[in-house]
Amino acid sequence: MAPNTQDSSKTVNNHVGILVGGGPAPGINGVISAVTLEARSRAHRVIGIYDGFQWLMKGDTSHVKEMDHDDVSRIHFQGGSVLNTSRANPTKNRQDLERVIASLDTLKIGYLATIGGDDTMFAASEVAKHAGGRIRVCHIPKTIDNDLPLPGEIPTFGFETAHQHGFELVQNLMEDSRTTARWYFIVVMGRSAGHLALGIGKATGATLTVIPEEFRGPVHLATVCDILEGAVLKRKALWNRADGVAVIAEGLLERVPAEELATIEGVRITHDSYGHLRLAELDLAYILKTLVEHRFAARGTPITVVHKTIGYELRSASPIAFDCEYVRALGYGAVEFFLSDRQDAEKLSGALICLVDGKLQFLDFGDLLDPKTGKSRIRVVDVNKPSYKIAREYMIRLEREDLEDKDKLRVLAAAASSHSLSCSPDEFRTRFQHLLDI
């Protein structure tokens, strides 16, 4: 049973610890503040742990700070993390995990609040499982990717701020595109899911958005280039526009076969401690720009594409009001999980905290793991839901009706032709027909 404030003095490990894993996201400091203030108001000391699991894995307990009111009273306005963050992975071997738990024991931490995404949640679940009931762990879902499996359409904190700032950046680039009659290929962060790219593309009314969820199997760069090339030709043929903006989810790279990536000149494939491809090392926007420009140059109708990657500009932004309010509820909820006598909290040693219909809920870590991989499940864009179908309706990209309507097909084929290379309607249809079966 979870101890309450009346019997907590009997508990050997009675301190609340806080650490941050994974990449930055707007609202982290608000969680740190909310947990600290609420736990202290319930007479518990709060220990801030720097750099995620990095030092605890080494048995080093010196990189910590006891948090007081003055440390956190105004930090919720700030981006970044006052406790820093890291991708250190304590689950790769049992010795690292045992040193983490021993370090938490040394620090007298009986309650651990972890702030992070799917990898940090998995590490948190392993700490809770192997601590033998001595440490209760509450994970606060943080990621601008919005890919943690929260109920319904509830966002992860940080997503709405990233969505807003990304919207503003792309809005400016769309005007530059129109003014200069150029195309922009804008790659947006999102390792495993296209929520952020789709949200930004939909809100701005970008020419088109491409996300990994729309592909049934592996993603081939040639196919992505076909989608982009088709959009450029359609916009030119039907609207006589030489400008456009394509928003592209960086998670496409996770689905590209490794042998295909290896053939690209200058690409260096590396992985982080959780085994993920380091997407920042691969400039997808530049790769696609180069490939598509080469296609039009070979046709004798060169175009200019500007490439841009948006991600790091969003991660440490100051949170908007939504996230400032949201994370206070999550931080309070973490302390409720640790110290209240709520029955839904008492039966769990580890859980993810979320808000459902305005009420706090604690989700058992075990229910959030993929039974096939044993790792955290990922929430992806459901392309069968109205939200995606509405977004798709407003995109300019080749659709079935374009290839079946003789008049449209004729105009599209003419746009794909030049003085040095002709393209008949039948050739155009044959060239792009496969896009209808993705």
Short mmCIF file of C-alpha atoms in Angstrom, two decimals:
data_model
loop_
_atom_site.label_atom_id
_atom_site.label_comp_id
_atom_site.label_asym_id
_atom_site.label_seq_id
_atom_site.Cartn_x
_atom_site.Cartn_y
_atom_site.Cartn_z
CA MET A 1 0.00 0.00 0.00
CA ALA A 2 1.32 3.48 -0.84
CA PRO A 3 2.24 5.35 2.35
CA ASN A 4 0.43 8.61 3.04
CA THR A 5 1.84 11.62 4.86
CA GLN A 6 0.79 10.24 8.23
CA ASP A 7 2.86 7.03 8.04
CA SER A 8 5.62 8.16 5.63
CA SER A 9 8.07 8.67 8.52
CA LYS A 10 8.20 4.89 8.89
CA THR A 11 9.50 4.51 5.36
CA VAL A 12 13.29 4.27 5.03
CA ASN A 13 13.26 5.73 1.54
CA ASN A 14 11.00 8.74 1.85
CA HIS A 15 12.42 11.30 -0.60
CA VAL A 16 10.95 12.18 -3.99
CA GLY A 17 13.39 12.07 -6.90
CA ILE A 18 12.96 13.72 -10.31
CA LEU A 19 14.91 13.04 -13.50
CA VAL A 20 14.49 13.81 -17.20
CA GLY A 21 15.29 11.48 -20.10
CA GLY A 22 15.27 11.79 -23.88
CA GLY A 23 15.16 15.05 -25.80
CA PRO A 24 13.93 18.40 -24.48
CA ALA A 25 10.28 19.38 -24.77
CA PRO A 26 8.43 22.53 -23.69
CA GLY A 27 6.96 22.10 -20.21
CA ILE A 28 9.66 20.01 -18.52
CA ASN A 29 10.44 22.72 -16.00
CA GLY A 30 6.76 23.11 -15.22
CA VAL A 31 6.60 19.43 -14.22
CA ILE A 32 9.72 19.78 -12.07
CA SER A 33 8.17 22.80 -10.39
CA ALA A 34 4.77 21.18 -9.81
CA VAL A 35 6.23 17.96 -8.37
CA THR A 36 8.62 19.87 -6.11
CA LEU A 37 6.09 22.31 -4.72
CA GLU A 38 3.40 19.67 -4.09
CA ALA A 39 5.76 17.12 -2.55
CA ARG A 40 7.32 19.72 -0.26
CA SER A 41 3.87 20.88 0.80
CA ARG A 42 3.29 17.28 1.92
CA ALA A 43 6.50 17.33 3.98
CA HIS A 44 8.74 15.36 1.61
CA ARG A 45 12.22 16.32 0.51
CA VAL A 46 12.71 16.49 -3.25
CA ILE A 47 15.96 15.45 -4.94
CA GLY A 48 16.62 16.69 -8.46
CA ILE A 49 18.80 14.25 -10.41
CA TYR A 50 20.90 15.73 -13.20
CA ASP A 51 21.35 14.20 -16.66
CA GLY A 52 18.70 11.51 -16.51
CA PHE A 53 20.02 8.04 -15.63
CA GLN A 54 23.56 8.87 -16.74
CA TRP A 55 25.25 9.16 -13.33
CA LEU A 56 23.00 6.77 -11.43
CA MET A 57 24.04 4.02 -13.88
CA LYS A 58 27.63 4.53 -12.73
CA GLY A 59 26.72 4.44 -9.05
CA ASP A 60 27.49 8.19 -8.82
CA THR A 61 25.10 10.02 -6.49
CA SER A 62 26.89 13.36 -6.49
CA HIS A 63 25.08 14.91 -9.46
CA VAL A 64 21.95 15.80 -7.54
CA LYS A 65 20.40 18.82 -5.87
CA GLU A 66 17.77 19.14 -3.18
CA MET A 67 15.05 21.30 -4.70
CA ASP A 68 13.36 24.02 -2.68
CA HIS A 69 10.68 26.61 -3.35
CA ASP A 70 13.05 29.27 -4.67
CA ASP A 71 14.61 26.82 -7.14
CA VAL A 72 11.32 26.17 -8.92
CA SER A 73 8.80 28.93 -8.25
CA ARG A 74 9.12 30.57 -11.70
CA ILE A 75 10.84 28.00 -13.87
CA HIS A 76 7.59 26.87 -15.49
CA PHE A 77 7.90 29.76 -17.94
CA GLN A 78 11.28 28.50 -19.19
CA GLY A 79 12.10 26.10 -21.98
CA GLY A 80 14.73 23.40 -21.62
CA SER A 81 15.34 21.52 -18.38
CA VAL A 82 16.97 22.85 -15.22
CA LEU A 83 17.99 19.25 -14.50
CA ASN A 84 19.34 18.75 -18.04
CA THR A 85 18.50 15.50 -19.80
CA SER A 86 20.21 12.54 -21.46
CA ARG A 87 19.50 9.40 -23.45
CA ALA A 88 21.51 7.17 -21.11
CA ASN A 89 19.88 3.74 -21.13
CA PRO A 90 19.98 1.73 -17.88
CA THR A 91 18.18 -1.25 -19.43
CA LYS A 92 20.97 -2.46 -21.73
CA ASN A 93 22.47 -4.60 -18.99
CA ARG A 94 21.41 -5.75 -15.53
CA GLN A 95 24.43 -4.22 -13.76
CA ASP A 96 23.51 -0.69 -14.88
CA LEU A 97 19.94 -1.17 -13.70
CA GLU A 98 21.10 -2.52 -10.33
CA ARG A 99 23.41 0.48 -9.89
CA VAL A 100 20.49 2.82 -10.63
CA ILE A 101 18.35 1.19 -7.95
CA ALA A 102 21.25 1.10 -5.45
CA SER A 103 21.92 4.79 -6.13
CA LEU A 104 18.29 5.67 -5.51
CA ASP A 105 18.46 3.70 -2.24
CA THR A 106 21.57 5.64 -1.23
CA LEU A 107 19.73 8.89 -1.90
CA LYS A 108 16.80 7.58 0.17
CA ILE A 109 14.49 8.03 -2.80
CA GLY A 110 11.33 5.99 -2.38
CA TYR A 111 9.39 7.81 -5.07
CA LEU A 112 10.80 8.53 -8.51
CA ALA A 113 9.19 10.85 -11.06
CA THR A 114 10.59 10.29 -14.54
CA ILE A 115 9.89 12.80 -17.29
CA GLY A 116 10.34 11.56 -20.83
CA GLY A 117 9.11 9.70 -23.88
CA ASP A 118 8.74 6.03 -24.74
CA ASP A 119 12.36 5.07 -24.03
CA THR A 120 12.41 6.76 -20.63
CA MET A 121 9.05 5.19 -19.83
CA PHE A 122 10.46 1.75 -20.58
CA ALA A 123 13.45 2.45 -18.33
CA ALA A 124 11.09 3.68 -15.61
CA SER A 125 9.03 0.49 -15.87
CA GLU A 126 12.19 -1.60 -15.47
CA VAL A 127 13.24 0.35 -12.36
CA ALA A 128 9.78 -0.14 -10.84
CA LYS A 129 9.82 -3.87 -11.67
CA HIS A 130 13.29 -4.59 -10.30
CA ALA A 131 13.12 -2.39 -7.19
CA GLY A 132 11.13 -5.00 -5.29
CA GLY A 133 8.48 -2.53 -4.16
CA ARG A 134 10.98 -0.18 -2.48
CA ILE A 135 10.59 2.51 -5.14
CA ARG A 136 7.33 3.70 -6.63
CA VAL A 137 7.80 5.18 -10.10
CA CYS A 138 5.51 7.62 -11.89
CA HIS A 139 6.24 8.53 -15.50
CA ILE A 140 5.12 11.90 -16.87
CA PRO A 141 4.68 11.61 -20.67
CA LYS A 142 6.82 14.17 -22.48
CA THR A 143 7.49 14.35 -26.21
CA ILE A 144 6.87 16.76 -29.05
CA ASP A 145 6.32 13.65 -31.19
CA ASN A 146 3.01 12.91 -29.41
CA ASP A 147 3.66 9.18 -29.80
CA LEU A 148 3.06 7.79 -26.31
CA PRO A 149 -0.06 5.58 -26.05
CA LEU A 150 -2.29 7.92 -24.05
CA PRO A 151 -6.04 7.30 -24.17
CA GLY A 152 -7.98 8.85 -27.02
CA GLU A 153 -6.62 12.05 -28.52
CA ILE A 154 -4.89 13.30 -25.35
CA PRO A 155 -1.58 14.93 -26.37
CA THR A 156 1.73 14.43 -24.65
CA PHE A 157 2.98 17.59 -23.02
CA GLY A 158 5.21 19.69 -25.24
CA PHE A 159 3.34 18.73 -28.40
CA GLU A 160 0.98 21.69 -28.49
CA THR A 161 3.82 24.19 -27.97
CA ALA A 162 5.89 22.55 -30.71
CA HIS A 163 2.77 22.51 -32.90
CA GLN A 164 2.22 26.24 -32.38
CA HIS A 165 5.83 27.31 -32.95
CA GLY A 166 6.17 24.97 -35.92
CA PHE A 167 3.00 26.46 -37.38
CA GLU A 168 4.47 29.97 -37.11
CA LEU A 169 7.76 28.96 -38.74
CA VAL A 170 6.09 27.18 -41.65
CA GLN A 171 3.64 30.04 -42.09
CA ASN A 172 6.61 32.38 -42.68
CA LEU A 173 8.29 29.93 -45.06
CA MET A 174 5.07 29.57 -47.05
CA GLU A 175 5.05 33.30 -47.67
CA ASP A 176 8.70 33.20 -48.70
CA SER A 177 7.87 30.35 -51.06
CA ARG A 178 5.06 32.33 -52.67
CA THR A 179 7.11 35.52 -52.92
CA THR A 180 10.12 33.87 -54.52
CA ALA A 181 8.27 31.23 -56.60
CA ARG A 182 10.26 28.37 -55.06
CA TRP A 183 9.41 25.09 -53.43
CA TYR A 184 10.30 24.35 -49.81
CA PHE A 185 10.84 20.83 -48.51
CA ILE A 186 10.44 21.08 -44.73
CA VAL A 187 11.27 18.05 -42.63
CA VAL A 188 9.66 18.05 -39.17
CA MET A 189 10.80 16.04 -36.14
CA GLY A 190 8.95 12.86 -35.29
CA ARG A 191 10.90 9.63 -34.98
CA SER A 192 8.15 7.03 -35.17
CA ALA A 193 4.97 8.98 -35.84
CA GLY A 194 3.83 11.82 -38.07
CA HIS A 195 1.61 13.69 -35.59
CA LEU A 196 3.69 16.88 -35.50
CA ALA A 197 4.32 17.05 -39.25
CA LEU A 198 0.66 16.39 -40.03
CA GLY A 199 -0.54 18.88 -37.41
CA ILE A 200 1.72 21.64 -38.76
CA GLY A 201 0.90 20.85 -42.37
CA LYS A 202 -2.83 20.76 -41.69
CA ALA A 203 -2.85 23.98 -39.65
CA THR A 204 -0.83 25.96 -42.20
CA GLY A 205 -2.56 24.55 -45.25
CA ALA A 206 0.78 23.45 -46.67
CA THR A 207 0.70 22.12 -50.22
CA LEU A 208 1.13 18.55 -48.98
CA THR A 209 2.34 16.54 -46.02
CA VAL A 210 4.03 13.15 -46.19
CA ILE A 211 4.07 10.90 -43.10
CA PRO A 212 5.29 7.31 -42.57
CA GLU A 213 1.88 6.01 -41.53
CA GLU A 214 0.53 6.32 -45.07
CA PHE A 215 2.92 3.60 -46.26
CA ARG A 216 1.99 -0.04 -45.69
CA GLY A 217 5.54 -1.42 -45.84
CA PRO A 218 9.09 -0.10 -46.19
CA VAL A 219 9.49 3.47 -47.41
CA HIS A 220 11.65 3.93 -50.48
CA LEU A 221 13.18 7.32 -51.18
CA ALA A 222 12.27 6.96 -54.86
CA THR A 223 8.60 6.65 -53.90
CA VAL A 224 8.75 9.74 -51.68
CA CYS A 225 10.37 11.61 -54.56
CA ASP A 226 7.57 10.42 -56.86
CA ILE A 227 5.01 11.90 -54.44
CA LEU A 228 6.87 15.20 -54.32
CA GLU A 229 7.50 15.32 -58.07
CA GLY A 230 3.84 14.55 -58.74
CA ALA A 231 2.75 17.38 -56.43
CA VAL A 232 5.07 19.87 -58.15
CA LEU A 233 3.75 18.87 -61.58
CA LYS A 234 0.10 18.95 -60.50
CA ARG A 235 0.41 22.38 -58.90
CA LYS A 236 2.07 23.72 -62.03
CA ALA A 237 -0.34 22.04 -64.44
CA LEU A 238 -3.66 22.83 -62.75
CA TRP A 239 -2.90 26.08 -60.93
CA ASN A 240 0.09 27.44 -62.87
CA ARG A 241 1.99 27.83 -59.61
CA ALA A 242 5.75 27.38 -59.37
CA ASP A 243 5.80 27.58 -55.60
CA GLY A 244 4.78 25.14 -52.91
CA VAL A 245 5.58 23.77 -49.47
CA ALA A 246 5.91 20.08 -48.62
CA VAL A 247 5.96 19.15 -44.93
CA ILE A 248 7.71 15.81 -44.44
CA ALA A 249 7.95 13.71 -41.27
CA GLU A 250 11.53 12.75 -40.43
CA GLY A 251 10.23 9.36 -39.26
CA LEU A 252 10.16 8.28 -42.90
CA LEU A 253 13.86 7.55 -42.44
CA GLU A 254 13.10 4.89 -39.82
CA ARG A 255 11.23 2.96 -42.52
CA VAL A 256 13.83 3.31 -45.29
CA PRO A 257 15.86 0.07 -45.69
CA ALA A 258 19.37 0.44 -44.26
CA GLU A 259 20.97 -0.78 -47.47
CA GLU A 260 19.19 2.00 -49.36
CA LEU A 261 20.42 4.66 -46.95
CA ALA A 262 23.94 3.29 -47.22
CA THR A 263 24.01 4.01 -50.96
CA ILE A 264 23.58 7.76 -50.43
CA GLU A 265 26.88 9.62 -50.67
CA GLY A 266 27.98 11.23 -47.41
CA VAL A 267 25.43 9.43 -45.22
CA ARG A 268 26.77 8.03 -41.95
CA ILE A 269 24.42 5.67 -40.13
CA THR A 270 24.70 5.73 -36.32
CA HIS A 271 22.41 4.70 -33.46
CA ASP A 272 21.76 6.00 -29.94
CA SER A 273 21.91 3.98 -26.70
CA TYR A 274 18.35 2.74 -27.21
CA GLY A 275 19.21 1.45 -30.69
CA HIS A 276 17.41 4.19 -32.60
CA LEU A 277 18.77 5.57 -35.84
CA ARG A 278 20.26 9.02 -35.21
CA LEU A 279 17.98 10.90 -37.55
CA ALA A 280 19.75 14.22 -37.01
CA GLU A 281 22.80 12.72 -38.72
CA LEU A 282 20.76 12.23 -41.91
CA ASP A 283 19.58 15.39 -43.65
CA LEU A 284 16.40 14.05 -45.21
CA ALA A 285 15.35 17.48 -46.50
CA TYR A 286 18.61 17.89 -48.40
CA ILE A 287 18.50 14.32 -49.73
CA LEU A 288 14.98 14.80 -51.13
CA LYS A 289 15.75 18.27 -52.49
CA THR A 290 18.77 16.93 -54.36
CA LEU A 291 16.97 13.93 -55.81
CA VAL A 292 13.90 15.89 -56.95
CA GLU A 293 15.96 18.74 -58.42
CA HIS A 294 17.96 16.20 -60.42
CA ARG A 295 14.73 14.79 -61.87
CA PHE A 296 13.57 18.16 -63.14
CA ALA A 297 17.02 19.11 -64.41
CA ALA A 298 17.15 15.87 -66.41
CA ARG A 299 13.75 16.74 -67.89
CA GLY A 300 15.08 20.13 -68.99
CA THR A 301 12.78 22.10 -66.66
CA PRO A 302 14.96 22.86 -63.61
CA ILE A 303 13.32 24.02 -60.37
CA THR A 304 14.71 25.47 -57.16
CA VAL A 305 13.95 23.69 -53.91
CA VAL A 306 14.92 25.10 -50.52
CA HIS A 307 15.43 22.48 -47.82
CA LYS A 308 14.75 23.09 -44.14
CA THR A 309 14.59 20.89 -41.05
CA ILE A 310 12.49 21.99 -38.08
CA GLY A 311 12.96 20.33 -34.73
CA TYR A 312 15.64 21.71 -32.48
CA GLU A 313 13.97 25.14 -32.74
CA LEU A 314 10.90 23.62 -31.09
CA ARG A 315 12.23 21.37 -28.34
CA SER A 316 13.42 24.01 -25.87
CA ALA A 317 10.87 26.71 -26.67
CA SER A 318 9.05 28.41 -23.82
CA PRO A 319 5.77 26.54 -23.29
CA ILE A 320 2.50 28.09 -24.37
CA ALA A 321 -0.33 28.49 -21.85
CA PHE A 322 -1.81 25.09 -22.67
CA ASP A 323 1.36 23.23 -21.69
CA CYS A 324 2.00 25.43 -18.63
CA GLU A 325 -1.43 24.50 -17.29
CA TYR A 326 -1.29 20.89 -18.43
CA VAL A 327 2.03 20.04 -16.78
CA ARG A 328 0.97 21.45 -13.44
CA ALA A 329 -1.86 18.91 -13.37
CA LEU A 330 0.54 16.11 -14.36
CA GLY A 331 3.10 17.08 -11.71
CA TYR A 332 0.39 17.19 -9.06
CA GLY A 333 -0.86 13.84 -10.31
CA ALA A 334 2.58 12.27 -9.88
CA VAL A 335 2.62 13.26 -6.21
CA GLU A 336 -0.93 11.98 -5.83
CA PHE A 337 0.26 8.64 -7.18
CA PHE A 338 3.11 8.55 -4.67
CA LEU A 339 1.41 9.74 -1.53
CA SER A 340 -2.37 9.47 -1.71
CA ASP A 341 -4.56 6.60 -0.56
CA ARG A 342 -6.38 6.35 -3.89
CA GLN A 343 -7.11 2.72 -4.60
CA ASP A 344 -6.13 3.00 -8.26
CA ALA A 345 -2.66 4.16 -7.16
CA GLU A 346 -2.13 1.81 -4.23
CA LYS A 347 -2.11 -1.38 -6.30
CA LEU A 348 0.65 -0.19 -8.67
CA SER A 349 4.37 0.21 -8.06
CA GLY A 350 4.79 2.05 -11.35
CA ALA A 351 2.46 3.93 -13.66
CA LEU A 352 2.11 6.60 -16.32
CA ILE A 353 0.09 9.63 -15.30
CA CYS A 354 -2.45 11.18 -17.67
CA LEU A 355 -5.62 13.23 -17.73
CA VAL A 356 -8.78 11.65 -19.12
CA ASP A 357 -11.89 13.85 -19.27
CA GLY A 358 -10.20 16.17 -16.81
CA LYS A 359 -9.54 13.41 -14.28
CA LEU A 360 -6.21 11.95 -13.24
CA GLN A 361 -5.60 8.38 -14.32
CA PHE A 362 -2.70 6.05 -13.57
CA LEU A 363 -1.93 3.57 -16.34
CA ASP A 364 -0.07 0.39 -15.42
CA PHE A 365 3.29 0.19 -17.20
CA GLY A 366 2.52 -3.39 -18.14
CA ASP A 367 -0.50 -2.32 -20.17
CA LEU A 368 1.63 0.14 -22.16
CA LEU A 369 4.21 -2.34 -23.40
CA ASP A 370 4.10 -3.99 -26.80
CA PRO A 371 3.78 -7.76 -26.16
CA LYS A 372 5.83 -8.49 -29.30
CA THR A 373 8.84 -6.30 -28.47
CA GLY A 374 8.53 -5.89 -24.70
CA LYS A 375 9.16 -2.16 -25.26
CA SER A 376 6.78 0.78 -24.95
CA ARG A 377 3.96 0.89 -27.48
CA ILE A 378 3.96 3.79 -29.95
CA ARG A 379 0.91 5.85 -30.86
CA VAL A 380 0.92 6.57 -34.57
CA VAL A 381 -1.37 8.59 -36.82
CA ASP A 382 -4.49 6.61 -37.70
CA VAL A 383 -4.87 7.31 -41.42
CA ASN A 384 -8.39 5.86 -41.34
CA LYS A 385 -9.70 8.53 -38.98
CA PRO A 386 -11.46 11.69 -40.19
CA SER A 387 -8.62 13.94 -38.94
CA TYR A 388 -6.20 12.46 -41.48
CA LYS A 389 -8.78 12.18 -44.25
CA ILE A 390 -9.66 15.87 -43.85
CA ALA A 391 -6.00 16.83 -44.02
CA ARG A 392 -5.56 14.73 -47.16
CA GLU A 393 -8.52 16.41 -48.89
CA TYR A 394 -6.73 19.76 -48.82
CA MET A 395 -3.37 18.49 -50.09
CA ILE A 396 -2.20 18.88 -53.65
CA ARG A 397 -0.82 15.51 -54.70
CA LEU A 398 -1.62 13.00 -57.38
CA GLU A 399 -4.87 11.15 -56.73
CA ARG A 400 -6.76 8.43 -58.57
CA GLU A 401 -9.08 10.89 -60.32
CA ASP A 402 -6.07 12.73 -61.79
CA LEU A 403 -4.97 9.61 -63.60
CA GLU A 404 -8.48 8.57 -64.65
CA ASP A 405 -9.69 11.96 -65.92
CA LYS A 406 -8.49 12.26 -69.53
CA ASP A 407 -8.43 16.06 -69.52
CA LYS A 408 -6.45 16.27 -66.27
CA LEU A 409 -4.11 13.53 -67.40
CA ARG A 410 -3.40 15.35 -70.65
CA VAL A 411 -2.55 18.59 -68.82
CA LEU A 412 -0.36 16.74 -66.31
CA ALA A 413 1.53 14.96 -69.09
CA ALA A 414 2.13 18.30 -70.81
CA ALA A 415 3.57 19.71 -67.56
CA ALA A 416 5.95 16.74 -67.38
CA SER A 417 7.15 17.36 -70.93
CA SER A 418 9.82 19.72 -72.25
CA HIS A 419 11.52 20.53 -75.52
CA SER A 420 14.01 17.73 -74.83
CA LEU A 421 11.72 15.14 -73.26
CA SER A 422 8.10 14.42 -74.12
CA CYS A 423 5.65 12.54 -71.91
CA SER A 424 2.38 11.11 -73.21
CA PRO A 425 -0.71 10.73 -71.02
CA ASP A 426 -0.24 6.96 -71.02
CA GLU A 427 3.40 7.31 -70.01
CA PHE A 428 2.46 9.70 -67.21
CA ARG A 429 -0.17 7.29 -65.90
CA THR A 430 2.24 4.36 -66.02
CA ARG A 431 4.94 6.42 -64.30
CA PHE A 432 2.82 7.44 -61.29
CA GLN A 433 0.17 4.71 -61.08
CA HIS A 434 1.98 2.94 -58.24
CA LEU A 435 1.34 5.90 -55.89
CA LEU A 436 -2.30 4.90 -55.71
CA ASP A 437 -1.37 1.58 -54.09
CA ILE A 438 0.89 2.79 -51.26
#
